mmCIF file of C-alpha atoms in Angstrom:
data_model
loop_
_atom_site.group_PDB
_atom_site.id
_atom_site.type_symbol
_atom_site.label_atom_id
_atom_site.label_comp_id
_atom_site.label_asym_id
_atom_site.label_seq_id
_atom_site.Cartn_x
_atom_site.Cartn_y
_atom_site.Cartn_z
ATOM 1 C CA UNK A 30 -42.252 14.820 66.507
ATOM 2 C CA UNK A 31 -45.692 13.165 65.409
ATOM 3 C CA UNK A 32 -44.278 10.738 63.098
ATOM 4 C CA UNK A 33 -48.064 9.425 63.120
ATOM 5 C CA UNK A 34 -49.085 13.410 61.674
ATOM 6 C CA UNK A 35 -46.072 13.580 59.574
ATOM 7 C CA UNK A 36 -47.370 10.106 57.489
ATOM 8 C CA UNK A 37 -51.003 11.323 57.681
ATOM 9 C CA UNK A 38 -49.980 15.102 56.140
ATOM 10 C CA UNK A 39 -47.806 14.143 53.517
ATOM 11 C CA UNK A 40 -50.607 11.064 52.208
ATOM 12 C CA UNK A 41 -53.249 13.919 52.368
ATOM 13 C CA UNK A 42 -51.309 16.494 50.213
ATOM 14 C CA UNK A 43 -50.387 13.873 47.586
ATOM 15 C CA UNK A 44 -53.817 12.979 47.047
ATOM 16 C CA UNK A 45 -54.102 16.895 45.873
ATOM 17 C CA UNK A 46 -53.856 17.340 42.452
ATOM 18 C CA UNK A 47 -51.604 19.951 41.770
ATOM 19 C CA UNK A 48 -49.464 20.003 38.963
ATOM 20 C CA UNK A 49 -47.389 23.278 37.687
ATOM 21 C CA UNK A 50 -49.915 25.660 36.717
ATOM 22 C CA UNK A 51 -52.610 24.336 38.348
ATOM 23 C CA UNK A 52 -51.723 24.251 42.416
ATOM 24 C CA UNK A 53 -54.962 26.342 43.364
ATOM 25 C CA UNK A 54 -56.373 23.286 46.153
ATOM 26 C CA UNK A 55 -53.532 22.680 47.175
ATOM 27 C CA UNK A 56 -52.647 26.291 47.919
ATOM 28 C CA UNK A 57 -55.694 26.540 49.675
ATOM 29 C CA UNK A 58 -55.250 23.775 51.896
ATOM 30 C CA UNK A 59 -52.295 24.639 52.986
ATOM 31 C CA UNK A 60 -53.005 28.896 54.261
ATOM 32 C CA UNK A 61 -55.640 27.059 55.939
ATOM 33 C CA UNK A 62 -53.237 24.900 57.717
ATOM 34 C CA UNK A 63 -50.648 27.659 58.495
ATOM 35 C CA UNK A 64 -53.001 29.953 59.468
ATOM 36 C CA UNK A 65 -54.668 27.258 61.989
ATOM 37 C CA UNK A 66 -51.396 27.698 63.577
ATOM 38 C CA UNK A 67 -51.709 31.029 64.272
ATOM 39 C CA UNK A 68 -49.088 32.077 61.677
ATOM 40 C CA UNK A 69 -49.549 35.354 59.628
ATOM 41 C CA UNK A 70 -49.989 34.969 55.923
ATOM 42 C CA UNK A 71 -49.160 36.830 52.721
ATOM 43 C CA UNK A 72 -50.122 35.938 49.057
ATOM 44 C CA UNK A 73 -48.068 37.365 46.412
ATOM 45 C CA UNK A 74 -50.383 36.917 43.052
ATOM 46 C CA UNK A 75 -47.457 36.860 40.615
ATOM 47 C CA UNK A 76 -49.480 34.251 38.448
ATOM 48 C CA UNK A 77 -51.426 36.363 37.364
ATOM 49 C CA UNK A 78 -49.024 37.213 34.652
ATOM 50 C CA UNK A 79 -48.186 33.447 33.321
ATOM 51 C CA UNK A 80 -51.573 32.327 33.880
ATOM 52 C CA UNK A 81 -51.206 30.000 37.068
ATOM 53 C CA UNK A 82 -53.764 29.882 39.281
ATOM 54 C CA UNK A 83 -52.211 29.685 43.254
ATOM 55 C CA UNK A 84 -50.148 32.272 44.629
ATOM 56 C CA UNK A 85 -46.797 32.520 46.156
ATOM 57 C CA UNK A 86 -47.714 31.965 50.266
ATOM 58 C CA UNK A 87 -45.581 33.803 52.518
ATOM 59 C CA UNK A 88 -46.172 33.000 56.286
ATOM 60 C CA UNK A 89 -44.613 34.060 59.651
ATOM 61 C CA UNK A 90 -44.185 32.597 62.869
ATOM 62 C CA UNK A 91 -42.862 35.592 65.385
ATOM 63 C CA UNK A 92 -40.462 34.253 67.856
ATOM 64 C CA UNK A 93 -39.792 34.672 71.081
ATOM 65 C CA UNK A 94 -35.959 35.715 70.729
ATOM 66 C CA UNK A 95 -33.750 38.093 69.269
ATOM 67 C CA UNK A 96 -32.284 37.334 65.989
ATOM 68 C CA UNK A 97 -32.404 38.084 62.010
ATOM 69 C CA UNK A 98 -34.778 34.959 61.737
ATOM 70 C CA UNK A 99 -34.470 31.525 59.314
ATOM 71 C CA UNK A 100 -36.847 31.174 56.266
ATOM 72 C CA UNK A 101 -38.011 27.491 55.232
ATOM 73 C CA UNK A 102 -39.042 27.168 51.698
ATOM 74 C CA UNK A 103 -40.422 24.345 49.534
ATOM 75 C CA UNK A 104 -42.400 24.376 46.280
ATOM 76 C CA UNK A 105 -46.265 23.302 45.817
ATOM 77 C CA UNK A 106 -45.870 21.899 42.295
ATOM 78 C CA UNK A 107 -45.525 18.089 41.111
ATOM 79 C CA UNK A 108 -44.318 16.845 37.867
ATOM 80 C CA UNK A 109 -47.398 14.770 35.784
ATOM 81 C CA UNK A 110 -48.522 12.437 36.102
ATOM 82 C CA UNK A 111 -49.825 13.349 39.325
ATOM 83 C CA UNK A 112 -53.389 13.068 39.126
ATOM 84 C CA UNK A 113 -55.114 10.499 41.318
ATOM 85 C CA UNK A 114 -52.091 9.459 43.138
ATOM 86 C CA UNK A 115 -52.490 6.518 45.220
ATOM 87 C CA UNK A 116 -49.650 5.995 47.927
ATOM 88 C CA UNK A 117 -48.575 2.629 49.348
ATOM 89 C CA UNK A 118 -47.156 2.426 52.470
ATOM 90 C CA UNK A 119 -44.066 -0.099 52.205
ATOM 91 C CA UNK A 120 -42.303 -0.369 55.687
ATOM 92 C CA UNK A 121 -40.424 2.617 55.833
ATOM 93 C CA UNK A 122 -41.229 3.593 52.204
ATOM 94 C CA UNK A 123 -44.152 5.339 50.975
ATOM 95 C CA UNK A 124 -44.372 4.850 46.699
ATOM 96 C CA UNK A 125 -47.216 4.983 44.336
ATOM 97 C CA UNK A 126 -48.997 2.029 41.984
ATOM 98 C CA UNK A 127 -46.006 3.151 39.365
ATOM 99 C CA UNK A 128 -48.995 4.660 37.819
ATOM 100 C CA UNK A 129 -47.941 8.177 38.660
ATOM 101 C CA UNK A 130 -45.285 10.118 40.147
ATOM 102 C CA UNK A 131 -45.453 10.594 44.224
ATOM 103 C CA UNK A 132 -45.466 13.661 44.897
ATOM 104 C CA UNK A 133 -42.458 13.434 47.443
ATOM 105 C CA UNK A 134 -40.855 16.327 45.350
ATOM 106 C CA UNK A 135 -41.851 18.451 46.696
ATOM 107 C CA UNK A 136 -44.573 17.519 49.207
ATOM 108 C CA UNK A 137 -41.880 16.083 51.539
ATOM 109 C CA UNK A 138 -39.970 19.596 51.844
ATOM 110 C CA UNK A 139 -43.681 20.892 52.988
ATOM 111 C CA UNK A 140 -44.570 18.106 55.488
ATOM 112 C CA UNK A 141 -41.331 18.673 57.157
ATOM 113 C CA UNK A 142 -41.937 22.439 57.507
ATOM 114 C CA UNK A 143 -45.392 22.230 58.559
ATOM 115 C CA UNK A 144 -44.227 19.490 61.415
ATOM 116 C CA UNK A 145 -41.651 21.508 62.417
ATOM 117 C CA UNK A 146 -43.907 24.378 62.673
ATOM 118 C CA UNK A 147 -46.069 22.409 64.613
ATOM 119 C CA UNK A 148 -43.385 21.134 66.584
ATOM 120 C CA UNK A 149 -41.976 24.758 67.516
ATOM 121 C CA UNK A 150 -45.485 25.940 68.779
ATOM 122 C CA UNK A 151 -46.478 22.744 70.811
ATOM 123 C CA UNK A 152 -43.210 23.075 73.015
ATOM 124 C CA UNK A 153 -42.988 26.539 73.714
ATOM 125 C CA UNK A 154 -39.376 26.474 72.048
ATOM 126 C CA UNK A 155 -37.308 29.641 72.226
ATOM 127 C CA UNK A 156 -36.617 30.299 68.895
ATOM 128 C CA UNK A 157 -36.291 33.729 66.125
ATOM 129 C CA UNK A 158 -38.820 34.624 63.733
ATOM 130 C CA UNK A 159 -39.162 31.684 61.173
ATOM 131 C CA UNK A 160 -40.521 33.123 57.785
ATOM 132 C CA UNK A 161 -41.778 30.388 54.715
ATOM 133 C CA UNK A 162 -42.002 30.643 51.751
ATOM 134 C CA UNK A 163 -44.242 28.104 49.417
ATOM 135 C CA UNK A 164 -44.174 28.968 45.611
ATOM 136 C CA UNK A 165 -46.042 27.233 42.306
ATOM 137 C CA UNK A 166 -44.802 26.337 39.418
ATOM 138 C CA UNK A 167 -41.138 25.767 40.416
ATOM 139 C CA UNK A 168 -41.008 22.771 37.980
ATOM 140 C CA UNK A 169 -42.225 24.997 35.295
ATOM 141 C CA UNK A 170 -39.236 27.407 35.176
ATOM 142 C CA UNK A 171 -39.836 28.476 38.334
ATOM 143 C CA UNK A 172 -41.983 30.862 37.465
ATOM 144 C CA UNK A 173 -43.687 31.507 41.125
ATOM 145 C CA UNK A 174 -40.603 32.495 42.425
ATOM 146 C CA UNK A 175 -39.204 34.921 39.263
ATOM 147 C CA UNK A 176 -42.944 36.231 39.052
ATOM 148 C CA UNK A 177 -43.488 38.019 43.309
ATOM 149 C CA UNK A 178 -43.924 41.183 43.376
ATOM 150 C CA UNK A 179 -41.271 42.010 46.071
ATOM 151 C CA UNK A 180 -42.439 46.423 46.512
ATOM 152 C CA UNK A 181 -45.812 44.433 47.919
ATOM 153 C CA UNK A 182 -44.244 42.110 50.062
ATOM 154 C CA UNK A 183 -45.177 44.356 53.684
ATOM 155 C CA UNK A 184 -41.853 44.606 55.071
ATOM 156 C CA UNK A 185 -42.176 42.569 58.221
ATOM 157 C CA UNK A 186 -43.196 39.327 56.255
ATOM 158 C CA UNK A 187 -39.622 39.785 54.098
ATOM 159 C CA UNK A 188 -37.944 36.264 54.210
ATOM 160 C CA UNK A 189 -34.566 36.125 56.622
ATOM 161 C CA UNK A 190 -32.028 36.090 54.782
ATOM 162 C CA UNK A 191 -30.691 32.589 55.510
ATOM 163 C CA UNK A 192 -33.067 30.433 53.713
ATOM 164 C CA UNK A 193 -33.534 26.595 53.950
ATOM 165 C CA UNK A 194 -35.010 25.067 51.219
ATOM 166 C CA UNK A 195 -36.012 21.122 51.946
ATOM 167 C CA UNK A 196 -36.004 20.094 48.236
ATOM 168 C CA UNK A 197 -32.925 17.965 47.958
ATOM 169 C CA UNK A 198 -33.137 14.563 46.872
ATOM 170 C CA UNK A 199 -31.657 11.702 48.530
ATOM 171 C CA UNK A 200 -30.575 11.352 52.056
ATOM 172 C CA UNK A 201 -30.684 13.495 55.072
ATOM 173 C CA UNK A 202 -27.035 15.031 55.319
ATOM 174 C CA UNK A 203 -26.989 16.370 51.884
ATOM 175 C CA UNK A 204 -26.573 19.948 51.936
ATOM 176 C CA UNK A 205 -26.281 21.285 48.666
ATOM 177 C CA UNK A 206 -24.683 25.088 48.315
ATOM 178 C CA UNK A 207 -24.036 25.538 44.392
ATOM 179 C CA UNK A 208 -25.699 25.317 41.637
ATOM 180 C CA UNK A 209 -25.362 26.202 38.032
ATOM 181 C CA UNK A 210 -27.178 28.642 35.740
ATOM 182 C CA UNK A 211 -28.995 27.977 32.810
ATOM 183 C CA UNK A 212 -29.495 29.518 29.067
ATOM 184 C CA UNK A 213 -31.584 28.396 26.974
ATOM 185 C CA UNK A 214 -30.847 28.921 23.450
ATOM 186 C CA UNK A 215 -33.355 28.805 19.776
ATOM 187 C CA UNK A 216 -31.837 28.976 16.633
ATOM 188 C CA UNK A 217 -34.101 29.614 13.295
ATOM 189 C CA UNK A 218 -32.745 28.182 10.258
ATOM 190 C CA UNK A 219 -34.109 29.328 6.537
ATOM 191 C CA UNK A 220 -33.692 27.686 3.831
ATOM 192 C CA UNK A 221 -35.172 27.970 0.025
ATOM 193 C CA UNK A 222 -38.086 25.873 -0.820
ATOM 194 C CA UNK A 223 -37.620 23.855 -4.306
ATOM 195 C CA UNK A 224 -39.104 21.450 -5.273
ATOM 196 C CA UNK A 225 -36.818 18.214 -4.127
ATOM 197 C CA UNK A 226 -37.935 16.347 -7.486
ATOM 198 C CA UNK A 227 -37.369 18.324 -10.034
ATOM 199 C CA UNK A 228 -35.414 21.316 -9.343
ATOM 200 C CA UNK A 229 -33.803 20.445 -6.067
ATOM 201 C CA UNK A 230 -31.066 22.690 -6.930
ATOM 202 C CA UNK A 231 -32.974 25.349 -7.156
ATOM 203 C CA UNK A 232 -33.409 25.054 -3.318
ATOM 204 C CA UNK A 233 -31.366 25.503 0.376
ATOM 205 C CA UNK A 234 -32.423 22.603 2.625
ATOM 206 C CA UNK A 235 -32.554 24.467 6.270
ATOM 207 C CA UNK A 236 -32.455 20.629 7.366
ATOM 208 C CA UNK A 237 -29.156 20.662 5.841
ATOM 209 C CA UNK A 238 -28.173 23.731 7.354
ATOM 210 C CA UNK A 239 -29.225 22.884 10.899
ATOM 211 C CA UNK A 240 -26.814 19.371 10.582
ATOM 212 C CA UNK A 241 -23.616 20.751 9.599
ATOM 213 C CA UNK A 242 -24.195 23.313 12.182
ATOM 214 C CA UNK A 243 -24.889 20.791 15.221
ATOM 215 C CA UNK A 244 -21.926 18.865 13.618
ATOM 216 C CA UNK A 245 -19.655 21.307 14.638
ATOM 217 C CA UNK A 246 -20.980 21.796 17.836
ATOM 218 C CA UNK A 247 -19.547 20.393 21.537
ATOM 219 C CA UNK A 248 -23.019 19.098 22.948
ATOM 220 C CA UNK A 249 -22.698 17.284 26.282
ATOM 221 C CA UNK A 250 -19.637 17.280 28.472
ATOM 222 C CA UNK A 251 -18.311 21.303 28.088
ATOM 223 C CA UNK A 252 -15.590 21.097 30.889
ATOM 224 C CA UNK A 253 -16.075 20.373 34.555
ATOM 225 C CA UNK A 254 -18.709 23.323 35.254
ATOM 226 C CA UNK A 255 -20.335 23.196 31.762
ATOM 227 C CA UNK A 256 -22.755 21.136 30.357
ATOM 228 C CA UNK A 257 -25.168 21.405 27.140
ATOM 229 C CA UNK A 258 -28.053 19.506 25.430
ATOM 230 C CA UNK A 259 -30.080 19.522 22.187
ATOM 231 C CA UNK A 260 -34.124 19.427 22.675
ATOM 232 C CA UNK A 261 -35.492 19.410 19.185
ATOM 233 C CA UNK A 262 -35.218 19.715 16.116
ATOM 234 C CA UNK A 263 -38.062 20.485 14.603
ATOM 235 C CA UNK A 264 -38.959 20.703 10.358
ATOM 236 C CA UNK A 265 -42.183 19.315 8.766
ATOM 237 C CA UNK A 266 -42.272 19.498 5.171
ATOM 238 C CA UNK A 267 -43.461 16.530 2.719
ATOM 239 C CA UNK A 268 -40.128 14.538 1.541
ATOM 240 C CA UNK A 269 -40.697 15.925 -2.171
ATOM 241 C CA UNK A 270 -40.182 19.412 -0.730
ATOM 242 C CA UNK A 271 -36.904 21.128 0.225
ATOM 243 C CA UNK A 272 -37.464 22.179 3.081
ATOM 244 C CA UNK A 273 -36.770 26.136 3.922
ATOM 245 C CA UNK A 274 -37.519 26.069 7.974
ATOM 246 C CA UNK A 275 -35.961 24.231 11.051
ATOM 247 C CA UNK A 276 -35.992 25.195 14.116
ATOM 248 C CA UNK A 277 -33.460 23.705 16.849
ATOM 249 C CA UNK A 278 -33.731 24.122 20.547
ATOM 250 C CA UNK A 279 -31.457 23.475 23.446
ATOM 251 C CA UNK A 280 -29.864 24.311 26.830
ATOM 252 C CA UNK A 281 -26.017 25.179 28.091
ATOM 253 C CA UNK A 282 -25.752 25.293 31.879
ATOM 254 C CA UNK A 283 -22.676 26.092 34.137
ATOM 255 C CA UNK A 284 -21.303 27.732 37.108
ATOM 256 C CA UNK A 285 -19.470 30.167 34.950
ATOM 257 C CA UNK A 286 -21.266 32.412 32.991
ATOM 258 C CA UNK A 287 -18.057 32.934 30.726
ATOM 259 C CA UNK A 288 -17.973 29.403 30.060
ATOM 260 C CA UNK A 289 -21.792 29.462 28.751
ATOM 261 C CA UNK A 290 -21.070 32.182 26.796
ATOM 262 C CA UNK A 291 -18.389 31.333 25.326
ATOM 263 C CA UNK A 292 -20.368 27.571 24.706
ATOM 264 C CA UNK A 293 -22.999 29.949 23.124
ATOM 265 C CA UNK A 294 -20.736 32.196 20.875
ATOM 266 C CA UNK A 295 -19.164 28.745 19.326
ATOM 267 C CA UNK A 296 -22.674 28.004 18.633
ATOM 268 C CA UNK A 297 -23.617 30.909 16.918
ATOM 269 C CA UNK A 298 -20.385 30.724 14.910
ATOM 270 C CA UNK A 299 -21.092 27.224 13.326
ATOM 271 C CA UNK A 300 -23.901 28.291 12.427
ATOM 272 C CA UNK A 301 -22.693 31.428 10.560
ATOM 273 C CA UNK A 302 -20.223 28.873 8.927
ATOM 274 C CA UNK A 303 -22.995 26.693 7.974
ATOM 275 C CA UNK A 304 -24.704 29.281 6.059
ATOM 276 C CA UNK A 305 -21.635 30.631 4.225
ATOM 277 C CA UNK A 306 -21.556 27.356 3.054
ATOM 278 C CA UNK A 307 -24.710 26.566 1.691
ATOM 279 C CA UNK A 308 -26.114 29.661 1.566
ATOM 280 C CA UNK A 309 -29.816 30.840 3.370
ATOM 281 C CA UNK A 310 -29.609 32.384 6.931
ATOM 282 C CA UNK A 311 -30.467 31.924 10.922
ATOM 283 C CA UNK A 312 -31.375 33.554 13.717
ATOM 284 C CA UNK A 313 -30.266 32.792 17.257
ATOM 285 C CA UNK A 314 -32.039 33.425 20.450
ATOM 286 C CA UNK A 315 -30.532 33.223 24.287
ATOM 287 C CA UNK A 316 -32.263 33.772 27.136
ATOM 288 C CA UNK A 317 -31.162 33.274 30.785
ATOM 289 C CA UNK A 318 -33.501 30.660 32.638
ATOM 290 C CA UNK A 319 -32.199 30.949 35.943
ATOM 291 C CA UNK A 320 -29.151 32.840 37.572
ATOM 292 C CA UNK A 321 -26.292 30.562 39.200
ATOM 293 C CA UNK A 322 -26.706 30.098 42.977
ATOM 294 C CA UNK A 323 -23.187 30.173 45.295
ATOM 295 C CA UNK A 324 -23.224 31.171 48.780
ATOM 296 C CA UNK A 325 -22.376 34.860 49.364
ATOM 297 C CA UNK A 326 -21.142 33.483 53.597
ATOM 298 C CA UNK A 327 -17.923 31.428 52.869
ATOM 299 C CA UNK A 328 -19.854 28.401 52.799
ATOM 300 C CA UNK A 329 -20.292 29.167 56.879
ATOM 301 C CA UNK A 330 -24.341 28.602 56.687
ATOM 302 C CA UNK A 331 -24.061 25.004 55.151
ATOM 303 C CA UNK A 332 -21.036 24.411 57.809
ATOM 304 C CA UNK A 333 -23.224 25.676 61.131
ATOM 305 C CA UNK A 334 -26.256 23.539 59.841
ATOM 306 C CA UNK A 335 -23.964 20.625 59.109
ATOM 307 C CA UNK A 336 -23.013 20.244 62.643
ATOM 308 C CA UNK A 337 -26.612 19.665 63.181
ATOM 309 C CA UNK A 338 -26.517 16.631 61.230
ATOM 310 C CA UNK A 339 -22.898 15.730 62.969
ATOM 311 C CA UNK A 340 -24.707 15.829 66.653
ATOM 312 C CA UNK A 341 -27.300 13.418 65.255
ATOM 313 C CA UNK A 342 -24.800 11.115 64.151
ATOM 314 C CA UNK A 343 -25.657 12.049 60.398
ATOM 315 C CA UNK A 344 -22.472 11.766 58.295
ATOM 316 C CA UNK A 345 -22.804 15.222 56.355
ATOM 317 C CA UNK A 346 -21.894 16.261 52.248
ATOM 318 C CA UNK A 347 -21.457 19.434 50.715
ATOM 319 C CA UNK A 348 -22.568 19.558 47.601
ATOM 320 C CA UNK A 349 -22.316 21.400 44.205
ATOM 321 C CA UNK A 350 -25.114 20.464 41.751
ATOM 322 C CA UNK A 351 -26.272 20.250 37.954
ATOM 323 C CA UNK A 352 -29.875 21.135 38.579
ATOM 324 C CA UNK A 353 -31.496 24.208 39.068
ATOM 325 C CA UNK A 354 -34.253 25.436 41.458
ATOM 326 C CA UNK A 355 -36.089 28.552 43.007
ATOM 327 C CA UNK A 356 -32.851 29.163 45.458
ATOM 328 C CA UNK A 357 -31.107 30.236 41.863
ATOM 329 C CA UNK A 358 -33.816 32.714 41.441
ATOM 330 C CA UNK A 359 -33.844 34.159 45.237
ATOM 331 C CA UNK A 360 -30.141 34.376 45.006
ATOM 332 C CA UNK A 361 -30.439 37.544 42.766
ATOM 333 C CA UNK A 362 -31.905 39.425 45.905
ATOM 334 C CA UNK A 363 -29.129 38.144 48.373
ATOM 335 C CA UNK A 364 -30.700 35.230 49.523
ATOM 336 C CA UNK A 365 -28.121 32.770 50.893
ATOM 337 C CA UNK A 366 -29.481 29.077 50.126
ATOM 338 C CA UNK A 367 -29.279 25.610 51.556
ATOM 339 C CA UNK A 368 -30.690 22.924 49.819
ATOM 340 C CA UNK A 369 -31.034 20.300 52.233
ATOM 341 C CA UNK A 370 -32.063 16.283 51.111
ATOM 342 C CA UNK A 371 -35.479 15.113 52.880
ATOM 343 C CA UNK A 372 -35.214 11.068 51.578
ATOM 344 C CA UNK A 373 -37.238 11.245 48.061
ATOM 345 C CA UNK A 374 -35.966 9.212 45.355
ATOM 346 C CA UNK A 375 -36.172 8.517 41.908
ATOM 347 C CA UNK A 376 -37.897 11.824 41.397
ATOM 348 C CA UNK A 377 -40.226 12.919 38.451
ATOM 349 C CA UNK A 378 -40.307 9.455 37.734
ATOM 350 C CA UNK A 379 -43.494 6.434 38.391
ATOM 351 C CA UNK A 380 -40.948 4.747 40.664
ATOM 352 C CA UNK A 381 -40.501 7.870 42.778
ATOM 353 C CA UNK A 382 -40.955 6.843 47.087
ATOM 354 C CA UNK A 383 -40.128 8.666 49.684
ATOM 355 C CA UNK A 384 -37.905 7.391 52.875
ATOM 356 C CA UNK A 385 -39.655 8.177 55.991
ATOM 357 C CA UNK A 386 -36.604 7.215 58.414
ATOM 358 C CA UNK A 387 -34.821 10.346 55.988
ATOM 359 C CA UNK A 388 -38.035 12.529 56.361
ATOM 360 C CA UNK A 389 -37.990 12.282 59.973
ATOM 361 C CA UNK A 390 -34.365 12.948 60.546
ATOM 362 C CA UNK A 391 -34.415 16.038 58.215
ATOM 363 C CA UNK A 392 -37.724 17.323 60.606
ATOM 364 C CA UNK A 393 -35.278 17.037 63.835
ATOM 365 C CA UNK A 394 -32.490 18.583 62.034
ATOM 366 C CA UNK A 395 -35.086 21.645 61.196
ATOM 367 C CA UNK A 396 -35.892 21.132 64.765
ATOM 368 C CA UNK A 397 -32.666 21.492 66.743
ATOM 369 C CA UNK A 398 -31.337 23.902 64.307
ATOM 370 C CA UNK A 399 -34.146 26.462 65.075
ATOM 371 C CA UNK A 400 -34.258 25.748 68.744
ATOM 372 C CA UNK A 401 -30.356 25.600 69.013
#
């Protein structure tokens, strides 16, 4: 590889601002790039309906052998705050100022695909069709990827199957497979407004409600596959008011969708409990964020690209994760995932760098595994 290009591609895409939402330069720069290549491009304009600006880029390189093809995939988003980014090359590290995040999440995944692009083209490798797939707003909800409008995808630039997405933090040799799913819950408390004085009485505190609720609630820890948090709680009244609204918001994730559920129905039952005692009501709202991801192959596509790693000397881990990403939401339409590490660390964070000795490794694995 151009380790030389790599360093030079990934410090001009950080200097693009392009947080969720707002990706439209950075978008652009990069169908310029893949179509300098020669590769064929589709944009899916799915943002149109959360009102993003940058669309979903779809490009193909056509090989020159027979097979169902591999699809890359990385996300065009950064966490804030990620505008005027000023990277610092440290010896092998590249970090910012600590003024701002990086960028390496997920710039990194994209400067190893466009390398390896590059890489496939300049030496005539034999290889199968390699499809990639860029999407906004990943960090966002992933709302790029849950937003395409697959019935206009043309059918020849539909992803292969067997995707790779380079969005793993940490090391190359991490090769994540599993991932939870995530529901995010809202529960509405009302109360009766008194006045907290005079009559107080006369009124049901929803603040009061909302406590003895959550006080009967398992947050944290679930079992080995579950997990929940609180996000707010929100009520603003004046403290001689009793106040008749809170709302409380939150997030159970798992890889078993009984176990959320169940999480979810205990929920809702403390909170019928709380009311019964103290009288006013609640509403509670569920929504599914993201779907879980598990491969559908007997683990046997995160095995084969493991040996990669194992000819390069690369001690290899499988791994089953807490976060979520866009592989959750490709997994509803059979996509079988990889999420492979590409050396960022301490992402989302003004500490954030990036490894390059990790970034290069993870652009040879990309390499040999296409050219294998």
């Amino acid at each position: 590889m151009n380790k030389e290009r790599v360093i030079n591609n990934f410090i001009d895409m950080v200097k693009i601002y392009s947080p969720s939402l707002n990706e439209k330069e950075y978008s652009e720069y990069l169908i310029k790039y893949l179509e300098r290549l020669g590769l064929e491009v589709y944009l899916d304009l799915g943002y149109e309906k959360y009102g993003g600006n940058a669309p979903t880029i779809f490009a193909k390189l056509k090989g020159n052998i027979v097979g169902d093809g591999v699809t890359l995939a990385a996300h065009m988003d950064v966490v804030e705050p990620c505008n005027n980014i000023a990277p610092i090359i440290d010896g092998d590290f590249i970090k910012t100022d600590e003024t701002t995040t990086l960028g390496g999440d997920d710039k990194a995944g994209i400067a190893a695909i466009l390398e390896t692009l590059q890489n496939l083209i300049e030496s005539e490798s034999k290889h199968e069709d390699v499809y990639v797939v860029l999407t906004p707003c990943e960090e966002n909800g992933m709302l790029g990827a849950k937003n395409i409008d697959w019935e206009k995808v043309p059918s020849h630039m539909i992803p292969a199957k067997n995707m790779i997405v380079i969005d793993n933090s940490g090391r190359a040799g991490l090769i994540a497979h599993t991932a939870p799913s995530k529901y995010d819950f809202k529960i509405t408390f009302k109360g009766k407004k008194a006045h907290a004085g005079i009559e107080p009485e006369k009124g049901i505190n929803a603040i009061s409600l909302a406590g003895i609720a959550i006080s009967a609630m398992n947050i944290g820890r679930i079992d080995k596959l579950t997990t929940s948090n609180l996000g707010t709680i929100h009520s603003e009244f004046p403290s001689n008011v009793v106040a008749d609204l809170c709302v409380v918001t939150g997030e159970v994730r798992g890889h078993s969708l009984e176990s959320i559920l169940e999480t979810l129905t205990a929920y809702e039952d403390a909170c019928k409990k709380s009311v019964e005692k103290l009288g006013g009501e609640f509403s509670f709202e569920k929504i599914c964020v993201f779907p879980t991801l598990k491969p559908t192959d007997d683990l046997a596509f995160a095995k084969e690209f493991s040996k990669i790693y194992e000819d390069m000397g690369i001690s290899t881990e499988l791994q089953i994760i807490g976060g979520g990403s866009d592989s959750n939401i490709f997994a509803e339409r059979g996509y079988n995932s990889i999420i492979i590490g590409v050396g960022m660390e301490s992402v989302h964070t003004v500490n954030e760098k990036l490894d390059t000795r990790e970034l290069f490794k993870t652009i040879e694995s990309l390499n040999r595994y296409l050219t294998k």
